[in-house]
Amino acid sequence: FSEGKHLTKTAKGSPRLPVPLHSSLMADAPKLRFVEANGLQMRIAEQGQEDASRPLVLLMHGWPESWISWRHQLTALAAAGYHAVAPDMRGYGGTQAPKEVCAYDCKNIAADMLGLLAVLQKPCYALVGHDWGAILTWYLGLLHPEAFPRLCAMSVPPFMFGLEPPVGRLGQTWGDRFYYVLYHNEYEGRYGSTWPTDPSAQTAVGIAEEEYD
C-alpha cells in the first residue's frame, strides 16, 4: 500500500499479486513514516497532518492487524477536519517487536502512545481502539486520563483485571472450546497463568518465546 500497490485476486482464486493503484487514489492515501517513540521504532500512518491546528485522533488496531485496518477511517477523519494517526502497535507490522512477553503489558503500550504524542507534539483529542486495541483503550483511559480524555472502544466492553488469569475467566464463561481458550491455553499448567511482575523477571524468556523460536 505504501508503495502505490494493492492486492487483487483472480476469479479462480489464484495467488494475489500487487498491481499499481491509480494516482488519483494515491493522492488521498494515508502517508506512512517511521518515528522513535518510547525507545521503539514505530511505523505510523497519518492523514490530515498538513494543518497543525487539527485535533488529533489516535487509532489503535487489534490482533492480528496493522494500521491498514484503519485506512478508511483515516480518510474519513481527515475529511472531517481531524489529524488522524494509526500506528502499528508494538510487535505488529513495521513497528519493532521486543522479545520479552512482559514488554507487551499495558504500561509499556501506554508509554508507547505517550511517546507518540510527544513525537507528534500535540495532545490527543480522542483515543479509538478496536478488538485488543479496545481493551487497551479502556486501560489507557484509566492509567492516563489526563492524556486520553475521550475514549471510543469498539467491539470489546471493559475487561478489567481480577484475581484470576484472563484465559481462566474466559473458560468459565464460554467453555473450554472458546477460541481464546482453545488456542491460547493448550498446555495445562503452562498457559493462562499471570506473567510474573517481579522486576527481576523482566528479561526472562517466557512460554511464547519457547514455542515460537
Coordinates of N, CA and C in Angstrom, one line a residue:
F1 N 0.8 -1.2 0.0 CA 0.0 0.0 0.0 C 0.9 1.2 0.0
S2 N 1.9 1.2 0.8 CA 2.8 2.4 0.9 C 3.6 2.6 -0.4
E3 N 3.7 1.6 -1.2 CA 4.5 1.7 -2.4 C 3.6 1.9 -3.6
G4 N 2.3 2.3 -3.4 CA 1.4 2.5 -4.5 C 0.9 1.3 -5.1
K5 N 0.8 0.2 -4.3 CA 0.2 -1.1 -4.8 C -0.8 -1.6 -3.9
H6 N -1.7 -2.4 -4.5 CA -2.6 -3.2 -3.6 C -2.8 -4.6 -4.1
L7 N -3.5 -5.4 -3.4 CA -3.6 -6.8 -3.8 C -4.9 -7.1 -4.5
T8 N -4.8 -8.0 -5.5 CA -6.0 -8.4 -6.2 C -6.0 -9.9 -6.3
K9 N -7.1 -10.5 -6.7 CA -7.2 -12.0 -6.8 C -8.1 -12.3 -8.0
T10 N -7.7 -13.3 -8.8 CA -8.5 -13.8 -9.9 C -9.7 -14.5 -9.5
A11 N -10.6 -14.7 -10.4 CA -11.9 -15.3 -10.1 C -11.7 -16.7 -9.7
K12 N -10.7 -17.4 -10.1 CA -10.4 -18.8 -9.8 C -9.6 -18.9 -8.5
G13 N -9.3 -17.8 -7.8 CA -8.7 -17.9 -6.5 C -7.2 -18.1 -6.6
S14 N -6.5 -17.7 -7.7 CA -5.1 -17.8 -7.7 C -4.4 -16.8 -6.8
P15 N -3.1 -17.0 -6.5 CA -2.5 -16.1 -5.6 C -2.6 -14.6 -6.0
R16 N -2.8 -13.8 -5.0 CA -3.0 -12.4 -5.2 C -1.6 -11.7 -5.6
L17 N -1.7 -10.8 -6.5 CA -0.5 -10.2 -7.0 C -0.6 -8.7 -6.8
P18 N 0.5 -7.9 -6.5 CA 0.4 -6.5 -6.4 C 0.2 -5.8 -7.7
V19 N -0.8 -4.9 -7.8 CA -0.9 -4.1 -9.0 C -0.9 -2.6 -8.6
P20 N -0.5 -1.7 -9.5 CA -0.4 -0.3 -9.2 C -1.8 0.3 -8.9
L21 N -1.8 1.2 -7.9 CA -3.0 1.9 -7.6 C -3.1 3.1 -8.5
H22 N -4.2 3.6 -8.9 CA -4.4 4.7 -9.7 C -3.9 6.0 -9.0
S23 N -3.2 6.9 -9.6 CA -2.6 8.0 -9.0 C -3.6 8.9 -8.2
S24 N -4.9 8.9 -8.7 CA -5.9 9.7 -8.0 C -6.3 9.1 -6.7
L25 N -6.2 7.7 -6.5 CA -6.4 7.1 -5.3 C -5.2 7.3 -4.3
M26 N -4.0 7.3 -4.8 CA -2.8 7.5 -4.0 C -2.8 8.9 -3.4
A27 N -3.4 9.9 -4.1 CA -3.4 11.3 -3.7 C -4.1 11.4 -2.3
D28 N -5.1 10.5 -2.1 CA -5.9 10.5 -0.9 C -5.5 9.5 0.1
A29 N -4.4 8.8 -0.1 CA -3.9 7.7 0.7 C -3.2 8.2 2.0
P30 N -3.3 7.5 3.1 CA -2.5 7.9 4.3 C -1.1 7.9 4.0
K31 N -0.3 8.8 4.6 CA 1.1 8.8 4.5 C 1.8 8.0 5.6
L32 N 2.8 7.2 5.2 CA 3.5 6.4 6.2 C 4.8 7.0 6.5
R33 N 5.2 6.8 7.8 CA 6.6 7.2 8.2 C 7.0 6.5 9.4
F34 N 8.3 6.5 9.7 CA 8.8 5.9 10.9 C 9.2 6.9 11.9
V35 N 8.8 6.7 13.2 CA 9.2 7.6 14.3 C 9.8 6.8 15.4
E36 N 10.5 7.5 16.3 CA 11.1 6.9 17.5 C 10.2 7.3 18.7
A37 N 9.5 6.3 19.3 CA 8.6 6.6 20.4 C 8.9 5.6 21.5
N38 N 9.1 6.1 22.7 CA 9.4 5.3 23.9 C 10.5 4.3 23.6
G39 N 11.5 4.8 22.9 CA 12.7 4.0 22.6 C 12.4 2.9 21.5
L40 N 11.3 3.0 20.8 CA 10.9 1.9 19.9 C 10.7 2.6 18.5
Q41 N 11.2 1.9 17.5 CA 11.0 2.4 16.1 C 9.5 2.0 15.7
M42 N 8.7 3.0 15.4 CA 7.3 2.7 15.2 C 6.9 3.2 13.8
R43 N 6.1 2.4 13.1 CA 5.6 2.9 11.8 C 4.2 3.4 12.1
I44 N 3.9 4.6 11.5 CA 2.6 5.2 11.7 C 2.1 5.6 10.3
A45 N 0.7 5.6 10.2 CA 0.0 6.1 9.1 C -0.8 7.3 9.6
E46 N -0.8 8.4 8.8 CA -1.5 9.6 9.2 C -2.1 10.3 8.0
Q47 N -3.1 11.0 8.3 CA -3.8 11.8 7.3 C -4.3 13.1 8.0
G48 N -4.3 14.2 7.3 CA -4.8 15.5 7.9 C -3.7 16.2 8.6
Q49 N -2.4 15.7 8.5 CA -1.3 16.3 9.3 C -0.8 17.6 8.7
E50 N -1.3 18.0 7.6 CA -0.8 19.3 6.9 C -1.3 20.5 7.7
D51 N -2.3 20.4 8.6 CA -2.8 21.5 9.4 C -2.5 21.2 10.8
A52 N -1.5 21.9 11.4 CA -1.2 21.7 12.8 C -2.3 22.0 13.8
S53 N -3.3 22.7 13.4 CA -4.3 23.1 14.4 C -5.4 22.0 14.5
R54 N -5.4 21.0 13.6 CA -6.4 20.0 13.7 C -6.3 19.1 14.9
P55 N -7.4 18.8 15.6 CA -7.3 17.9 16.7 C -6.9 16.5 16.3
L56 N -6.1 15.9 17.2 CA -5.5 14.6 16.9 C -6.5 13.4 17.4
V57 N -6.7 12.5 16.5 CA -7.4 11.3 16.8 C -6.4 10.1 16.6
L58 N -6.2 9.4 17.7 CA -5.2 8.2 17.7 C -6.0 6.9 17.6
L59 N -5.6 6.1 16.7 CA -6.4 4.8 16.4 C -5.5 3.6 16.7
M60 N -5.9 2.7 17.6 CA -5.2 1.5 17.9 C -5.9 0.3 17.4
H61 N -5.1 -0.5 16.6 CA -5.7 -1.7 15.9 C -5.7 -2.9 16.9
G62 N -6.3 -3.9 16.4 CA -6.4 -5.2 17.2 C -5.5 -6.2 16.7
W63 N -5.8 -7.5 17.0 CA -4.9 -8.6 16.7 C -5.6 -9.5 15.6
P64 N -5.0 -10.0 14.6 CA -3.6 -9.7 14.2 C -3.6 -8.7 13.1
E65 N -3.6 -7.5 13.3 CA -3.8 -6.4 12.3 C -2.6 -5.4 12.2
S66 N -2.9 -4.3 11.6 CA -1.9 -3.3 11.5 C -2.6 -2.0 11.2
W67 N -1.9 -0.9 10.9 CA -2.5 0.4 10.7 C -3.6 0.3 9.5
I68 N -3.4 -0.6 8.6 CA -4.2 -0.6 7.4 C -5.7 -0.9 7.7
S69 N -5.9 -1.5 8.9 CA -7.3 -1.7 9.3 C -8.1 -0.4 9.4
W70 N -7.4 0.7 9.6 CA -8.0 2.0 9.8 C -7.9 2.8 8.5
R71 N -7.6 2.3 7.4 CA -7.4 3.1 6.2 C -8.6 3.9 5.8
H72 N -9.8 3.3 5.9 CA -11.0 4.1 5.5 C -11.3 5.2 6.6
Q73 N -11.1 4.8 7.8 CA -11.4 5.8 8.9 C -10.4 7.0 8.9
L74 N -9.1 6.7 8.5 CA -8.1 7.8 8.4 C -8.6 8.8 7.4
T75 N -9.0 8.3 6.2 CA -9.5 9.2 5.2 C -10.7 10.0 5.6
A76 N -11.7 9.3 6.3 CA -12.9 10.0 6.7 C -12.7 11.0 7.8
L77 N -11.8 10.7 8.7 CA -11.5 11.6 9.8 C -10.8 12.8 9.3
A78 N -9.8 12.6 8.4 CA -9.1 13.8 7.8 C -10.1 14.7 7.0
A79 N -11.1 14.1 6.3 CA -12.1 14.8 5.6 C -13.0 15.6 6.6
A80 N -13.1 15.1 7.8 CA -14.0 15.8 8.8 C -13.2 16.8 9.6
G81 N -11.9 17.0 9.3 CA -11.1 18.1 9.9 C -10.2 17.6 11.0
Y82 N -9.9 16.3 11.1 CA -9.1 15.8 12.2 C -7.7 15.4 11.6
H83 N -6.7 15.4 12.5 CA -5.4 14.8 12.2 C -5.5 13.4 12.7
A84 N -5.6 12.4 11.8 CA -5.8 11.0 12.2 C -4.5 10.2 12.1
V85 N -4.2 9.5 13.2 CA -2.9 8.7 13.2 C -3.2 7.3 13.6
A86 N -2.7 6.3 12.9 CA -2.9 4.9 13.2 C -1.5 4.3 13.2
P87 N -0.9 4.0 14.4 CA 0.4 3.3 14.4 C 0.2 1.8 14.3
D88 N 1.3 1.2 13.8 CA 1.4 -0.3 14.0 C 1.8 -0.4 15.5
M89 N 1.0 -1.1 16.2 CA 1.3 -1.3 17.7 C 2.6 -2.2 17.8
R90 N 3.2 -2.1 19.0 CA 4.5 -2.8 19.1 C 4.3 -4.3 18.9
G91 N 5.2 -4.9 18.1 CA 5.1 -6.3 17.7 C 4.3 -6.5 16.4
Y92 N 3.8 -5.5 15.8 CA 3.0 -5.7 14.6 C 3.6 -4.9 13.5
G93 N 3.3 -5.4 12.2 CA 3.7 -4.6 11.0 C 5.1 -4.1 11.0
G94 N 5.2 -2.8 10.8 CA 6.6 -2.2 10.7 C 7.2 -1.7 12.0
T95 N 6.5 -1.9 13.1 CA 7.0 -1.5 14.4 C 7.8 -2.6 15.0
Q96 N 8.8 -2.2 15.8 CA 9.7 -3.1 16.4 C 8.9 -4.1 17.3
A97 N 9.5 -5.3 17.5 CA 8.8 -6.3 18.3 C 9.8 -6.8 19.4
P98 N 9.7 -6.2 20.6 CA 10.5 -6.7 21.7 C 10.3 -8.2 21.9
K99 N 11.3 -8.9 22.4 CA 11.3 -10.4 22.5 C 10.5 -10.8 23.8
E100 N 10.6 -10.0 24.8 CA 10.1 -10.5 26.1 C 8.6 -10.3 26.1
V101 N 7.9 -11.3 26.6 CA 6.4 -11.3 26.8 C 6.0 -10.1 27.6
C102 N 6.7 -9.8 28.7 CA 6.4 -8.8 29.7 C 6.5 -7.4 29.1
A103 N 7.1 -7.3 27.9 CA 7.2 -6.0 27.2 C 5.9 -5.5 26.6
Y104 N 4.9 -6.4 26.6 CA 3.7 -6.1 25.9 C 2.5 -5.8 26.9
D105 N 2.9 -5.4 28.1 CA 1.8 -5.1 29.1 C 1.3 -3.7 28.8
C106 N 0.2 -3.4 29.5 CA -0.5 -2.1 29.3 C 0.4 -0.9 29.6
K107 N 1.3 -1.0 30.6 CA 2.1 0.1 30.9 C 3.1 0.4 29.8
N108 N 3.6 -0.6 29.2 CA 4.6 -0.3 28.1 C 3.8 0.2 26.9
I109 N 2.7 -0.3 26.6 CA 1.9 0.2 25.4 C 1.4 1.6 25.7
A110 N 1.0 1.9 26.9 CA 0.7 3.3 27.3 C 1.9 4.2 27.1
A111 N 3.0 3.8 27.5 CA 4.2 4.6 27.3 C 4.5 4.8 25.8
D112 N 4.2 3.8 25.0 CA 4.4 3.9 23.5 C 3.5 5.1 23.0
M113 N 2.2 5.1 23.4 CA 1.3 6.1 22.9 C 1.6 7.5 23.5
L114 N 2.1 7.5 24.7 CA 2.5 8.8 25.2 C 3.8 9.3 24.5
G115 N 4.6 8.4 24.2 CA 5.8 8.8 23.4 C 5.4 9.2 22.0
L116 N 4.4 8.6 21.4 CA 3.9 9.0 20.1 C 3.4 10.4 20.2
L117 N 2.6 10.7 21.2 CA 2.1 12.1 21.4 C 3.2 13.1 21.5
A118 N 4.3 12.7 22.1 CA 5.4 13.6 22.2 C 6.1 13.9 20.9
V119 N 6.1 12.8 20.1 CA 6.7 13.0 18.7 C 5.8 13.9 17.9
L120 N 4.5 13.7 18.0 CA 3.5 14.5 17.2 C 3.4 15.9 17.7
Q121 N 3.8 16.1 19.0 CA 3.8 17.4 19.6 C 2.4 18.1 19.6
K122 N 1.4 17.2 20.0 CA 0.1 17.7 20.2 C -0.7 16.8 21.1
P123 N -1.7 17.3 21.8 CA -2.4 16.4 22.7 C -3.4 15.5 21.9
C124 N -3.8 14.5 22.6 CA -4.8 13.5 22.0 C -6.2 14.0 22.2
Y125 N -6.9 14.3 21.2 CA -8.3 14.7 21.3 C -9.2 13.5 21.6
A126 N -8.9 12.4 20.9 CA -9.7 11.2 21.2 C -8.9 10.0 20.9
L127 N -9.0 8.9 21.7 CA -8.3 7.7 21.5 C -9.4 6.6 21.1
V128 N -9.1 5.9 20.0 CA -10.0 5.0 19.5 C -9.3 3.6 19.4
G129 N -10.0 2.5 19.8 CA -9.4 1.2 19.7 C -10.4 0.2 19.3
H130 N -9.9 -0.8 18.6 CA -10.8 -1.9 18.1 C -10.2 -3.3 18.5
D131 N -11.0 -4.2 18.9 CA -10.5 -5.6 19.3 C -9.6 -5.4 20.5
W132 N -8.4 -6.0 20.4 CA -7.4 -5.8 21.5 C -7.1 -4.4 21.7
G133 N -7.1 -3.6 20.7 CA -6.9 -2.2 20.8 C -8.0 -1.5 21.7
A134 N -9.2 -2.1 21.7 CA -10.3 -1.6 22.5 C -10.0 -1.9 24.0
I135 N -9.5 -3.0 24.3 CA -9.1 -3.4 25.7 C -8.0 -2.4 26.2
L136 N -7.0 -2.1 25.3 CA -6.0 -1.1 25.6 C -6.6 0.3 25.8
T137 N -7.6 0.6 25.1 CA -8.2 1.9 25.2 C -8.8 2.1 26.6
W138 N -9.5 1.1 27.1 CA -10.0 1.2 28.5 C -8.9 1.4 29.5
Y139 N -7.8 0.6 29.4 CA -6.8 0.7 30.3 C -6.0 2.0 30.2
L140 N -5.8 2.5 29.0 CA -5.0 3.7 28.9 C -5.9 4.9 29.4
G141 N -7.2 4.8 29.3 CA -8.0 5.8 29.9 C -8.0 5.8 31.4
L142 N -7.8 4.6 32.0 CA -7.6 4.5 33.4 C -6.3 5.0 33.9
L143 N -5.2 4.6 33.2 CA -3.9 4.9 33.6 C -3.5 6.4 33.4
H144 N -4.0 6.9 32.3 CA -3.6 8.3 31.9 C -4.8 9.1 31.5
P145 N -5.8 9.4 32.4 CA -7.0 10.1 31.9 C -6.7 11.5 31.5
E146 N -5.6 12.1 31.9 CA -5.3 13.5 31.5 C -4.8 13.5 30.1
A147 N -4.2 12.4 29.6 CA -3.6 12.3 28.3 C -4.7 11.8 27.3
F148 N -5.7 11.1 27.7 CA -6.7 10.5 26.8 C -8.1 10.8 27.4
P149 N -8.5 12.0 27.2 CA -9.8 12.5 27.8 C -11.0 11.9 27.1
R150 N -10.9 11.5 25.9 CA -12.1 10.9 25.2 C -11.7 9.5 24.7
L151 N -12.6 8.6 24.9 CA -12.3 7.2 24.6 C -13.4 6.6 23.7
C152 N -13.0 5.9 22.7 CA -14.0 5.1 21.9 C -13.5 3.7 21.7
A153 N -14.1 2.8 22.5 CA -13.6 1.4 22.5 C -14.6 0.6 21.7
M154 N -14.2 0.1 20.5 CA -15.1 -0.6 19.6 C -15.0 -2.1 19.7
S155 N -16.2 -2.8 20.0 CA -16.4 -4.2 19.9 C -16.0 -4.9 21.2
V156 N -15.4 -4.3 22.1 CA -15.0 -5.0 23.4 C -15.3 -4.1 24.6
P157 N -16.2 -4.6 25.5 CA -16.5 -3.9 26.7 C -15.3 -3.9 27.7
P158 N -15.4 -3.1 28.8 CA -14.3 -3.1 29.7 C -14.0 -4.5 30.2
F159 N -12.8 -4.9 30.2 CA -12.3 -6.2 30.6 C -11.2 -6.0 31.6
M160 N -11.6 -5.7 32.9 CA -10.6 -5.3 33.9 C -9.9 -6.4 34.6
F161 N -8.9 -6.1 35.3 CA -8.1 -7.1 36.0 C -8.9 -7.7 37.1
G162 N -8.5 -9.0 37.5 CA -9.2 -9.7 38.5 C -8.2 -10.6 39.2
L163 N -8.7 -11.4 40.1 CA -7.9 -12.4 40.8 C -7.5 -13.6 40.0
E164 N -8.2 -13.8 38.9 CA -7.9 -15.0 38.1 C -7.3 -14.5 36.8
P165 N -6.4 -15.4 36.1 CA -5.9 -15.0 34.8 C -7.0 -14.9 33.8
P166 N -6.9 -14.0 32.8 CA -8.0 -13.8 31.8 C -8.5 -15.1 31.1
V167 N -7.5 -16.0 30.7 CA -8.0 -17.1 30.0 C -8.8 -18.0 30.9
G168 N -8.5 -18.1 32.2 CA -9.3 -18.9 33.1 C -10.7 -18.4 33.2
R169 N -10.8 -17.0 33.2 CA -12.1 -16.4 33.3 C -12.9 -16.6 32.1
L170 N -12.3 -16.6 30.9 CA -13.0 -16.8 29.6 C -13.5 -18.3 29.6
G171 N -12.7 -19.2 30.1 CA -13.1 -20.6 30.1 C -14.3 -20.8 31.0
Q172 N -14.4 -20.2 32.1 CA -15.6 -20.3 33.0 C -16.8 -19.8 32.3
T173 N -16.7 -18.7 31.6 CA -17.8 -18.1 30.9 C -18.3 -18.8 29.7
W174 N -17.3 -19.1 28.8 CA -17.6 -19.6 27.4 C -17.3 -21.0 27.2
G175 N -16.7 -21.7 28.1 CA -16.4 -23.1 27.9 C -15.0 -23.4 27.4
D176 N -14.5 -24.6 27.5 CA -13.1 -24.9 27.1 C -12.8 -24.8 25.6
R177 N -13.9 -24.7 24.8 CA -13.6 -24.7 23.3 C -13.8 -23.3 22.8
F178 N -13.9 -22.3 23.6 CA -14.0 -20.9 23.2 C -12.6 -20.6 22.5
Y179 N -12.7 -19.8 21.5 CA -11.5 -19.5 20.6 C -10.2 -19.3 21.4
Y180 N -10.3 -18.3 22.3 CA -9.0 -17.9 23.0 C -8.6 -18.9 24.0
V181 N -9.5 -19.7 24.5 CA -9.2 -20.8 25.4 C -8.5 -21.9 24.6
L182 N -9.1 -22.2 23.5 CA -8.6 -23.3 22.7 C -7.2 -23.1 22.1
Y183 N -6.9 -21.9 21.7 CA -5.7 -21.6 21.1 C -4.6 -20.9 21.9
H184 N -5.0 -20.5 23.1 CA -4.0 -19.8 24.0 C -3.9 -20.5 25.3
N185 N -4.5 -21.7 25.5 CA -4.4 -22.4 26.7 C -4.3 -23.9 26.5
E186 N -3.4 -24.3 25.5 CA -3.4 -25.6 25.1 C -2.7 -26.6 26.0
Y187 N -1.8 -26.0 26.8 CA -1.0 -26.9 27.7 C -1.4 -26.6 29.2
E188 N -1.9 -27.6 29.8 CA -2.4 -27.5 31.2 C -1.2 -27.1 32.1
G189 N -1.5 -26.1 32.9 CA -0.4 -25.6 33.8 C 0.6 -24.7 33.2
R190 N 0.5 -24.4 31.9 CA 1.5 -23.5 31.3 C 0.9 -22.2 30.8
Y191 N -0.2 -22.4 30.1 CA -0.9 -21.2 29.6 C -1.9 -20.7 30.6
G192 N -2.4 -19.5 30.4 CA -3.4 -19.0 31.3 C -2.9 -18.5 32.6
S193 N -1.6 -18.5 32.8 CA -1.0 -18.1 34.1 C -0.6 -16.6 34.0
T194 N -0.7 -15.9 35.1 CA -0.3 -14.5 35.1 C 1.2 -14.4 35.0
W195 N 1.6 -13.5 34.1 CA 3.0 -13.3 33.8 C 3.7 -12.7 35.1
P196 N 4.9 -13.1 35.5 CA 5.5 -12.6 36.7 C 5.7 -11.1 36.7
T197 N 5.4 -10.4 37.8 CA 5.6 -9.0 37.8 C 6.9 -8.6 38.6
D198 N 7.6 -9.6 39.1 CA 8.9 -9.3 39.8 C 9.8 -8.6 38.8
P199 N 10.4 -7.4 39.1 CA 11.3 -6.8 38.2 C 12.4 -7.6 37.8
S200 N 12.9 -8.6 38.6 CA 14.0 -9.4 38.3 C 13.6 -10.4 37.1
A201 N 12.3 -10.5 36.8 CA 11.9 -11.4 35.8 C 11.6 -10.7 34.5
Q202 N 11.9 -9.4 34.4 CA 11.6 -8.6 33.2 C 12.3 -9.1 32.0
T203 N 13.5 -9.7 32.1 CA 14.3 -10.2 31.0 C 14.1 -11.7 30.8
A204 N 13.2 -12.3 31.5 CA 13.1 -13.8 31.4 C 12.5 -14.2 30.1
V205 N 12.9 -15.3 29.6 CA 12.3 -15.9 28.4 C 11.1 -16.7 28.8
G206 N 9.9 -16.3 28.2 CA 8.7 -16.9 28.6 C 8.2 -18.0 27.6
I207 N 7.0 -18.5 27.9 CA 6.5 -19.6 27.1 C 6.4 -19.3 25.6
A208 N 5.9 -18.1 25.3 CA 5.7 -17.7 23.9 C 7.1 -17.8 23.2
E209 N 8.2 -17.3 23.8 CA 9.4 -17.4 23.1 C 9.9 -18.9 22.9
E210 N 9.6 -19.7 23.9 CA 10.0 -21.1 23.8 C 9.2 -21.8 22.7
E211 N 8.0 -21.4 22.5 CA 7.2 -22.1 21.5 C 7.5 -21.6 20.1
Y212 N 7.8 -20.3 19.9 CA 7.9 -19.7 18.5 C 9.3 -19.5 18.1
D213 N 10.3 -19.7 18.9 CA 11.7 -19.5 18.5 C 12.1 -20.7 17.5

